[in-house]
XYZ file of C-alpha atoms in Angstrom:
346
model
C 125.372 72.303 8.263
C 123.710 69.418 10.055
C 120.358 71.219 9.841
C 120.857 71.710 6.068
C 121.720 67.987 5.633
C 118.601 66.987 7.539
C 116.485 69.327 5.407
C 117.991 67.889 2.222
C 117.359 64.349 3.447
C 113.756 65.264 4.244
C 113.298 66.702 0.755
C 114.731 63.598 -0.855
C 112.514 61.389 1.294
C 109.453 63.415 0.358
C 110.366 63.251 -3.326
C 110.893 59.513 -3.078
C 107.551 59.091 -1.333
C 105.787 61.135 -4.007
C 107.465 59.088 -6.729
C 106.395 55.855 -5.054
C 102.835 57.165 -4.795
C 102.928 58.082 -8.469
C 103.656 54.462 -9.318
C 100.516 52.903 -7.799
C 96.828 52.759 -8.589
C 94.260 51.445 -6.126
C 91.563 49.321 -7.745
C 88.220 48.202 -6.333
C 87.009 45.416 -8.618
C 83.812 43.403 -8.837
C 85.337 41.263 -11.582
C 86.460 37.940 -10.090
C 87.915 36.154 -13.090
C 91.317 34.458 -12.915
C 92.040 35.489 -16.493
C 91.966 39.161 -15.470
C 95.258 38.612 -13.621
C 97.062 38.860 -16.966
C 95.432 42.236 -17.568
C 96.814 43.658 -14.367
C 100.294 42.171 -14.609
C 100.714 43.334 -18.204
C 99.585 46.847 -17.287
C 102.265 46.962 -14.586
C 104.908 45.637 -16.984
C 104.009 48.232 -19.584
C 103.762 51.242 -17.260
C 105.637 50.421 -14.058
C 102.463 51.256 -12.131
C 101.608 48.740 -9.407
C 97.950 47.813 -8.934
C 96.714 47.434 -5.359
C 93.460 45.520 -5.737
C 90.438 44.998 -3.507
C 87.993 42.350 -4.776
C 84.380 42.505 -3.604
C 80.826 42.272 -4.894
C 79.316 45.231 -6.724
C 76.951 46.146 -3.887
C 79.758 45.807 -1.338
C 82.013 48.113 -3.341
C 79.336 50.790 -3.584
C 78.621 50.508 0.148
C 82.337 50.700 0.954
C 82.850 53.814 -1.177
C 79.947 55.526 0.590
C 81.296 54.580 4.013
C 84.861 55.699 3.229
C 83.839 59.040 1.753
C 86.731 61.445 1.174
C 89.100 59.048 2.975
C 88.641 56.348 0.332
C 91.932 55.163 -1.202
C 90.141 53.916 -4.340
C 91.344 55.271 -7.680
C 89.546 52.983 -10.161
C 86.227 51.167 -9.811
C 85.283 48.163 -11.982
C 81.626 47.076 -11.813
C 79.462 44.633 -13.720
C 76.112 45.674 -15.205
C 74.595 48.966 -16.332
C 72.250 49.151 -13.343
C 75.202 49.106 -10.943
C 77.261 51.599 -12.939
C 74.276 53.936 -13.132
C 73.754 53.614 -9.373
C 77.375 54.534 -8.693
C 77.095 57.554 -10.992
C 73.851 58.786 -9.410
C 75.302 58.337 -5.924
C 78.219 60.588 -6.870
C 80.877 57.926 -6.416
C 82.625 58.534 -9.748
C 84.689 61.392 -11.114
C 83.861 62.485 -14.694
C 87.015 62.530 -16.820
C 88.099 63.556 -20.288
C 90.215 61.171 -22.375
C 90.495 61.453 -26.139
C 91.743 57.866 -26.324
C 88.675 56.549 -24.500
C 86.295 58.843 -26.369
C 87.675 57.591 -29.685
C 87.654 53.918 -28.643
C 84.387 53.388 -26.741
C 81.077 53.980 -28.596
C 78.908 56.680 -27.050
C 76.069 54.264 -26.215
C 78.456 52.123 -24.128
C 79.471 54.871 -21.722
C 77.728 57.358 -19.458
C 76.087 60.482 -20.753
C 78.469 63.476 -20.618
C 78.496 65.684 -17.533
C 78.025 69.461 -17.867
C 81.757 69.910 -18.531
C 81.828 67.083 -21.086
C 83.447 64.582 -18.708
C 82.382 60.929 -18.765
C 81.606 59.210 -15.447
C 82.049 55.590 -16.578
C 83.117 53.567 -19.609
C 82.054 50.135 -20.830
C 84.940 47.742 -21.548
C 83.190 44.455 -22.321
C 79.711 43.200 -23.090
C 77.675 40.015 -22.730
C 74.553 39.426 -24.786
C 71.345 38.559 -22.903
C 70.306 35.565 -24.981
C 67.537 32.968 -24.978
C 68.312 29.247 -24.829
C 65.709 26.644 -25.748
C 65.140 22.894 -25.757
C 66.047 21.788 -29.282
C 63.960 18.613 -28.892
C 60.663 20.449 -28.342
C 61.030 23.988 -29.681
C 62.377 25.865 -32.701
C 64.458 29.018 -32.773
C 61.528 30.859 -34.350
C 59.466 30.159 -31.209
C 61.767 32.402 -29.142
C 63.419 34.769 -31.612
C 62.246 37.935 -29.806
C 62.072 38.961 -26.181
C 58.389 39.713 -26.744
C 57.694 36.010 -27.370
C 58.716 35.163 -23.807
C 55.232 36.396 -22.863
C 53.467 34.323 -25.547
C 50.779 31.920 -24.209
C 52.456 29.238 -26.364
C 55.285 29.145 -23.800
C 53.077 28.654 -20.744
C 54.881 26.579 -18.108
C 58.152 26.558 -20.059
C 60.295 29.515 -18.912
C 63.152 29.395 -16.382
C 64.849 32.601 -15.310
C 66.795 33.932 -12.346
C 65.301 36.522 -9.968
C 63.686 39.451 -11.729
C 65.449 41.777 -9.264
C 68.921 40.582 -10.217
C 70.802 43.425 -11.952
C 71.170 41.382 -15.167
C 67.390 41.196 -15.434
C 66.789 44.725 -14.194
C 68.933 45.900 -17.105
C 67.168 43.668 -19.645
C 63.759 44.753 -18.398
C 64.934 48.365 -18.375
C 65.923 48.037 -22.022
C 62.564 46.510 -22.901
C 60.861 49.396 -21.064
C 62.876 51.865 -23.114
C 61.801 50.136 -26.328
C 58.172 49.352 -25.502
C 57.111 51.940 -22.973
C 56.125 51.288 -19.360
C 52.546 50.095 -19.959
C 53.438 47.491 -22.577
C 56.548 46.423 -20.655
C 54.509 45.716 -17.537
C 52.044 43.595 -19.524
C 55.013 41.737 -20.979
C 56.417 41.044 -17.512
C 53.015 39.784 -16.413
C 53.048 37.390 -19.381
C 56.468 36.029 -18.416
C 55.268 35.362 -14.857
C 52.330 33.423 -16.305
C 54.756 31.314 -18.373
C 57.200 30.329 -15.620
C 58.043 26.647 -15.254
C 59.091 27.287 -11.637
C 59.775 30.187 -9.309
C 62.817 32.234 -10.363
C 65.958 30.906 -8.699
C 69.666 30.196 -9.213
C 72.111 31.829 -11.597
C 72.252 31.899 -15.369
C 74.055 28.557 -15.634
C 71.193 26.970 -13.673
C 68.732 28.184 -16.306
C 70.769 26.554 -19.070
C 70.961 23.295 -17.113
C 67.224 23.466 -16.478
C 66.580 23.563 -20.217
C 69.062 20.748 -20.898
C 67.427 18.529 -18.259
C 63.916 19.110 -19.561
C 62.754 20.991 -16.460
C 62.233 24.054 -18.655
C 61.719 24.643 -22.344
C 63.259 28.115 -22.388
C 65.895 29.936 -20.345
C 67.354 33.439 -20.264
C 71.111 33.802 -19.773
C 74.104 35.976 -20.442
C 76.046 34.600 -23.392
C 79.307 34.053 -21.535
C 77.760 31.444 -19.238
C 76.860 29.331 -22.267
C 80.302 29.922 -23.784
C 81.930 28.630 -20.580
C 80.004 25.372 -20.863
C 80.918 25.067 -24.535
C 84.630 25.560 -23.799
C 84.716 23.468 -20.618
C 87.070 20.503 -20.294
C 84.295 18.693 -18.404
C 82.290 16.451 -20.782
C 79.150 16.931 -18.649
C 79.299 20.702 -19.204
C 79.732 20.312 -22.947
C 76.818 17.856 -23.003
C 74.590 20.494 -21.407
C 75.611 23.046 -24.038
C 74.957 20.598 -26.864
C 71.373 19.980 -25.740
C 70.251 23.582 -25.998
C 69.789 25.955 -28.897
C 70.618 29.641 -28.561
C 68.907 32.685 -30.024
C 70.153 36.268 -30.157
C 66.736 37.932 -29.951
C 65.215 40.779 -31.945
C 67.517 40.655 -34.942
C 64.646 41.983 -37.035
C 63.917 44.925 -34.732
C 65.892 46.707 -32.030
C 68.626 44.086 -31.587
C 69.854 41.922 -28.711
C 70.266 43.482 -25.294
C 73.868 43.870 -24.110
C 74.941 43.591 -20.506
C 78.055 45.625 -19.739
C 81.098 45.593 -17.489
C 82.722 48.976 -17.047
C 85.044 51.185 -15.096
C 85.311 54.649 -13.612
C 87.709 56.920 -11.784
C 86.710 57.105 -8.117
C 85.408 60.470 -6.957
C 88.220 61.006 -4.442
C 91.019 59.321 -6.427
C 94.449 60.314 -5.116
C 96.210 58.951 -8.218
C 93.983 60.340 -10.944
C 96.606 60.245 -13.691
C 97.390 56.590 -13.071
C 93.687 55.821 -12.842
C 93.092 57.252 -16.308
C 96.076 55.295 -17.633
C 94.544 52.066 -16.332
C 91.170 52.804 -17.932
C 92.886 53.668 -21.214
C 94.824 50.406 -21.047
C 91.558 48.470 -20.639
C 90.438 49.887 -23.983
C 93.612 48.706 -25.762
C 93.418 45.800 -28.250
C 95.573 43.678 -25.930
C 93.274 44.122 -22.930
C 90.128 43.835 -25.031
C 91.286 40.442 -26.291
C 91.768 39.258 -22.721
C 88.122 40.096 -22.036
C 87.067 38.190 -25.149
C 89.240 35.108 -24.857
C 89.629 34.921 -21.100
C 86.018 35.434 -20.082
C 84.068 34.970 -23.321
C 82.923 38.590 -23.522
C 82.674 40.889 -26.522
C 85.017 43.879 -26.616
C 83.554 47.368 -26.693
C 86.484 49.177 -28.322
C 86.000 49.974 -31.980
C 87.864 47.865 -34.520
C 89.006 45.112 -32.134
C 88.707 41.631 -33.635
C 88.667 38.524 -31.470
C 89.192 34.834 -32.068
C 87.019 32.933 -29.599
C 85.663 29.603 -30.886
C 82.654 29.529 -28.552
C 81.527 33.037 -29.459
C 82.006 32.248 -33.137
C 80.016 29.013 -32.822
C 77.128 30.770 -31.082
C 76.773 33.442 -33.725
C 78.969 32.732 -36.798
C 77.916 35.828 -38.727
C 77.782 38.256 -35.871
C 74.629 39.815 -34.502
C 72.746 43.069 -34.262
C 72.849 44.607 -30.794
C 70.646 47.345 -29.440
C 72.078 50.851 -29.617
C 70.145 52.696 -26.917
C 72.412 54.408 -24.366
C 73.322 51.940 -21.629
C 72.978 54.695 -19.039
C 69.333 55.133 -19.974
C 68.769 51.425 -19.343
C 70.175 51.811 -15.833
C 67.951 54.827 -15.210
C 64.854 52.614 -15.491
C 65.819 50.258 -12.656
C 63.595 51.782 -9.956
C 60.632 51.871 -12.330
C 61.261 48.265 -13.330
C 61.459 47.098 -9.718
C 58.087 48.696 -9.047
C 56.611 46.878 -12.048
C 58.084 43.576 -10.847
C 56.427 44.074 -7.474
C 53.073 44.801 -9.100
C 53.117 41.701 -11.324
C 54.522 39.379 -8.645
C 57.837 38.679 -10.404
C 60.085 37.456 -7.586
């Protein structure tokens, strides 16, 4: 009788442990935005699933997943930029999944190419446009209305940009390579190097400030950095934003390049069902609006409308974005890095 009671207690304990495990999802996230806290807390309220989160840089997350191997507790991976998502896919760190909800919500060019079984390795949940800012006192929008014009001799000594090897630029240059071909893209990169106002340095906000101060005539930045300055409560930030003009390039051709933040189910996820639920939640209108209003990003899910005054002010009538598969952009990163080395783009 005692033995039976112990066995029953063990069964109940095991069932309780399994239930507890069913109610968690382990997240490795490279997104470090305070506004994302609402995303996670609302997911838990809606589903009862607790999120255990590890925050780290993209490169650190990829290195950690490789080191942990099959012992990794990670269920969901959130990374920023197509180059990083592509790297994680190629390194076999993600698990292709099928989800009708995600397939219906996320456009095919903003997710990975299907695996042999039709599964998708990663999904884009928000985008940032790679835009050009310019000194309104010395230049016109028409001077910089395409990416190609960044290599124009008319801009000699005027361009400020962060390191060419930063993933944001690797993705932009990868997109340009896809559009123009390797030979023309390398000549274009050589032209940008010839037009630099200073050696590449700093982040995107530094490029905007460089234009506002007169150090540069032209800067390249992700749109959400400019939106932050526009929405800042600091008058100095808003003053910087007011001094620069912004262009969404290539509206007459292939469209503006989009930088992406996305997510995947980890290859060795122990809570696969909960992982898929979290990814599906990130494609919901509620979560998509947090991306838009909390961090000034554009949603990827079809039919989601946002009300963000900075985004609306930057581009009141919307804009044409490129439609090439984001995964293909990431696939060019090694080729682009080799071109950067050849042309001396630091």
